[in-house]
């Protein structure tokens, strides 16, 4: 069935149909030689037979924030890839967070407390995640505005957390009121061709719907905590070894080998030959290929097409895609950009994702009462 036929059959919008597809409830396949897709009638009829058709669960029955499609994520109906052509992370926060964010990024007079400096000195050799996890609660406690959980309050403290995290990423002591992508470009002394790439990355990575870190954030937001604790929860969940976040060191090692090996294809082929995983190829969310990866590679090529390292990356991607049949995921070009900035790729991604975490936390806290789901017990029943 076509997208419109399938949506009509279910009595939903085409956007909702795409949500079913992204959650593996409906299978689809591309029509040869076109950009169109067809949807399996069997899956559509199975959904119709259900007493309740839902795309969520008890915690998140529905969301109006981000929709994942074959063309990439859409933030409240607007293409993230198209937004990246001209918008900043701050303006995208305005879209994700809603009208209450109008003054969220106004200049902030909040100063770091003395305890912050004392703890930061002991964390000089810690990772960014370790620093942020230790320091954000100190900032929360010292900032009386952090406990304002109204929509406007959430937006304001969300903007503060984002600026503090950007400062930590750059190894600096204080947040800045300048646009975040400029702060990052200056703080990391980004090569000129990559300064605007930073802005584009922050925009297209701002939210990825209900990925595991976002689900964890919503579970914490369900209890009613500040934006500071929301970000701590997101950061804590992002180090899980099942996630691409948690495999970032292995991916960075492969990218480094691609850049330094006499044959850039060799690191990929060596992993395949020895049965090791080749991280960064194939996406469960974008089975036809991640359009964010395609867009980011295009943008990099536009500003750095003569870069020998970019040519090496393209060769490695080509052989990996040919041998595995899987398309490069977003983390591949993101790791390349991060290498140019001298940063682990997860740091830039986590900064961007704060925008989405705050949006989902606000929606969870302000749109639902406290959720206390029950489970189906599968253990041994107690004796009477």
mmCIF file of C-alpha atoms in Angstrom, residues 246-378:
data_model
loop_
_atom_site.group_PDB
_atom_site.id
_atom_site.type_symbol
_atom_site.label_atom_id
_atom_site.label_comp_id
_atom_site.label_asym_id
_atom_site.label_seq_id
_atom_site.Cartn_x
_atom_site.Cartn_y
_atom_site.Cartn_z
ATOM 1 C CA UNK A 246 29.438 3.790 24.808
ATOM 2 C CA UNK A 247 31.382 2.425 21.819
ATOM 3 C CA UNK A 248 32.870 5.808 20.941
ATOM 4 C CA UNK A 249 36.444 4.888 21.898
ATOM 5 C CA UNK A 250 36.453 1.861 19.600
ATOM 6 C CA UNK A 251 35.042 3.948 16.772
ATOM 7 C CA UNK A 252 37.564 6.734 17.363
ATOM 8 C CA UNK A 253 40.379 4.176 17.271
ATOM 9 C CA UNK A 254 39.172 2.908 13.890
ATOM 10 C CA UNK A 255 38.915 6.444 12.485
ATOM 11 C CA UNK A 256 42.447 7.187 13.699
ATOM 12 C CA UNK A 257 43.751 4.021 12.026
ATOM 13 C CA UNK A 258 42.008 4.994 8.783
ATOM 14 C CA UNK A 259 43.816 8.338 8.887
ATOM 15 C CA UNK A 260 47.265 6.885 9.641
ATOM 16 C CA UNK A 261 47.443 3.471 7.942
ATOM 17 C CA UNK A 262 49.254 3.406 4.579
ATOM 18 C CA UNK A 263 46.050 1.950 3.107
ATOM 19 C CA UNK A 264 42.920 3.643 4.525
ATOM 20 C CA UNK A 265 40.823 0.606 3.632
ATOM 21 C CA UNK A 266 43.013 -1.768 5.641
ATOM 22 C CA UNK A 267 41.604 -1.031 9.151
ATOM 23 C CA UNK A 268 38.092 -1.875 7.952
ATOM 24 C CA UNK A 269 39.132 -4.998 6.052
ATOM 25 C CA UNK A 270 41.274 -6.188 8.950
ATOM 26 C CA UNK A 271 38.307 -6.018 11.329
ATOM 27 C CA UNK A 272 36.088 -7.849 8.884
ATOM 28 C CA UNK A 273 38.699 -10.534 8.258
ATOM 29 C CA UNK A 274 39.238 -11.121 11.984
ATOM 30 C CA UNK A 275 35.535 -11.165 12.789
ATOM 31 C CA UNK A 276 35.625 -7.950 14.795
ATOM 32 C CA UNK A 277 32.690 -5.513 14.704
ATOM 33 C CA UNK A 278 32.944 -2.551 12.362
ATOM 34 C CA UNK A 279 31.128 0.092 14.369
ATOM 35 C CA UNK A 280 29.231 2.904 12.718
ATOM 36 C CA UNK A 281 27.577 1.027 9.854
ATOM 37 C CA UNK A 282 23.933 0.032 9.749
ATOM 38 C CA UNK A 283 21.184 1.726 11.724
ATOM 39 C CA UNK A 284 18.174 0.142 13.391
ATOM 40 C CA UNK A 285 16.402 3.490 13.233
ATOM 41 C CA UNK A 286 17.319 4.282 9.612
ATOM 42 C CA UNK A 287 17.520 0.857 7.913
ATOM 43 C CA UNK A 288 17.792 2.466 4.465
ATOM 44 C CA UNK A 289 20.681 4.652 5.603
ATOM 45 C CA UNK A 290 20.910 7.604 7.963
ATOM 46 C CA UNK A 291 20.100 10.787 6.011
ATOM 47 C CA UNK A 292 21.938 12.833 8.641
ATOM 48 C CA UNK A 293 25.140 11.008 7.689
ATOM 49 C CA UNK A 294 24.571 11.745 4.017
ATOM 50 C CA UNK A 295 23.918 15.428 4.750
ATOM 51 C CA UNK A 296 26.936 15.797 7.033
ATOM 52 C CA UNK A 297 29.259 14.147 4.500
ATOM 53 C CA UNK A 298 27.932 16.523 1.846
ATOM 54 C CA UNK A 299 28.515 19.564 4.040
ATOM 55 C CA UNK A 300 32.046 18.450 4.901
ATOM 56 C CA UNK A 301 32.800 17.849 1.225
ATOM 57 C CA UNK A 302 31.595 21.355 0.380
ATOM 58 C CA UNK A 303 34.068 23.047 2.728
ATOM 59 C CA UNK A 304 36.979 20.588 2.781
ATOM 60 C CA UNK A 305 36.867 18.641 -0.490
ATOM 61 C CA UNK A 306 40.668 18.950 -0.901
ATOM 62 C CA UNK A 307 41.412 17.507 2.552
ATOM 63 C CA UNK A 308 43.470 14.296 2.085
ATOM 64 C CA UNK A 309 42.000 12.872 5.291
ATOM 65 C CA UNK A 310 38.504 13.283 3.884
ATOM 66 C CA UNK A 311 39.519 11.248 0.823
ATOM 67 C CA UNK A 312 40.843 8.532 3.124
ATOM 68 C CA UNK A 313 37.548 8.486 5.024
ATOM 69 C CA UNK A 314 35.578 8.148 1.780
ATOM 70 C CA UNK A 315 37.672 5.158 0.705
ATOM 71 C CA UNK A 316 37.118 3.422 4.034
ATOM 72 C CA UNK A 317 33.384 4.084 3.928
ATOM 73 C CA UNK A 318 33.134 2.785 0.367
ATOM 74 C CA UNK A 319 34.799 -0.542 1.144
ATOM 75 C CA UNK A 320 32.821 -1.040 4.359
ATOM 76 C CA UNK A 321 29.521 -0.377 2.586
ATOM 77 C CA UNK A 322 30.457 -2.648 -0.321
ATOM 78 C CA UNK A 323 31.474 -5.585 1.883
ATOM 79 C CA UNK A 324 28.807 -5.338 4.590
ATOM 80 C CA UNK A 325 25.937 -3.964 2.518
ATOM 81 C CA UNK A 326 25.312 -1.469 5.326
ATOM 82 C CA UNK A 327 25.303 2.309 5.025
ATOM 83 C CA UNK A 328 27.511 4.573 7.129
ATOM 84 C CA UNK A 329 25.737 5.862 10.208
ATOM 85 C CA UNK A 330 25.799 9.466 11.442
ATOM 86 C CA UNK A 331 28.563 8.688 13.944
ATOM 87 C CA UNK A 332 31.100 8.060 11.152
ATOM 88 C CA UNK A 333 31.271 11.618 9.751
ATOM 89 C CA UNK A 334 30.647 12.959 13.274
ATOM 90 C CA UNK A 335 33.760 11.122 14.504
ATOM 91 C CA UNK A 336 35.720 12.613 11.618
ATOM 92 C CA UNK A 337 34.603 16.154 12.531
ATOM 93 C CA UNK A 338 35.365 15.522 16.199
ATOM 94 C CA UNK A 339 38.862 14.367 15.282
ATOM 95 C CA UNK A 340 39.400 17.672 13.511
ATOM 96 C CA UNK A 341 38.356 19.427 16.722
ATOM 97 C CA UNK A 342 40.541 17.256 18.941
ATOM 98 C CA UNK A 343 37.513 15.979 20.839
ATOM 99 C CA UNK A 344 35.844 12.605 21.407
ATOM 100 C CA UNK A 345 32.801 12.498 19.100
ATOM 101 C CA UNK A 346 30.460 11.861 22.020
ATOM 102 C CA UNK A 347 31.172 15.260 23.567
ATOM 103 C CA UNK A 348 29.735 17.287 20.688
ATOM 104 C CA UNK A 349 26.841 14.864 20.359
ATOM 105 C CA UNK A 350 26.001 15.055 24.066
ATOM 106 C CA UNK A 351 26.045 18.859 23.981
ATOM 107 C CA UNK A 352 23.565 18.834 21.124
ATOM 108 C CA UNK A 353 21.384 16.190 22.736
ATOM 109 C CA UNK A 354 20.840 18.356 25.838
ATOM 110 C CA UNK A 355 18.364 20.339 23.726
ATOM 111 C CA UNK A 356 16.272 17.251 23.080
ATOM 112 C CA UNK A 357 16.572 15.961 26.637
ATOM 113 C CA UNK A 358 15.158 19.210 28.017
ATOM 114 C CA UNK A 359 12.295 19.177 25.494
ATOM 115 C CA UNK A 360 11.312 15.618 26.412
ATOM 116 C CA UNK A 361 11.644 16.294 30.133
ATOM 117 C CA UNK A 362 9.324 19.290 29.839
ATOM 118 C CA UNK A 363 6.768 17.323 27.843
ATOM 119 C CA UNK A 364 6.887 14.447 30.335
ATOM 120 C CA UNK A 365 6.564 16.621 33.422
ATOM 121 C CA UNK A 366 4.011 19.112 32.148
ATOM 122 C CA UNK A 367 1.851 16.835 29.983
ATOM 123 C CA UNK A 368 1.414 13.797 32.221
ATOM 124 C CA UNK A 369 0.651 12.987 35.812
ATOM 125 C CA UNK A 370 3.101 10.786 37.714
ATOM 126 C CA UNK A 371 3.294 7.441 35.904
ATOM 127 C CA UNK A 372 3.560 4.318 38.053
ATOM 128 C CA UNK A 373 3.299 1.376 35.627
ATOM 129 C CA UNK A 374 2.695 -2.212 36.717
ATOM 130 C CA UNK A 375 4.406 -5.270 35.333
ATOM 131 C CA UNK A 376 3.385 -8.867 34.611
ATOM 132 C CA UNK A 377 4.896 -11.098 37.300
ATOM 133 C CA UNK A 378 6.692 -14.137 35.861
#
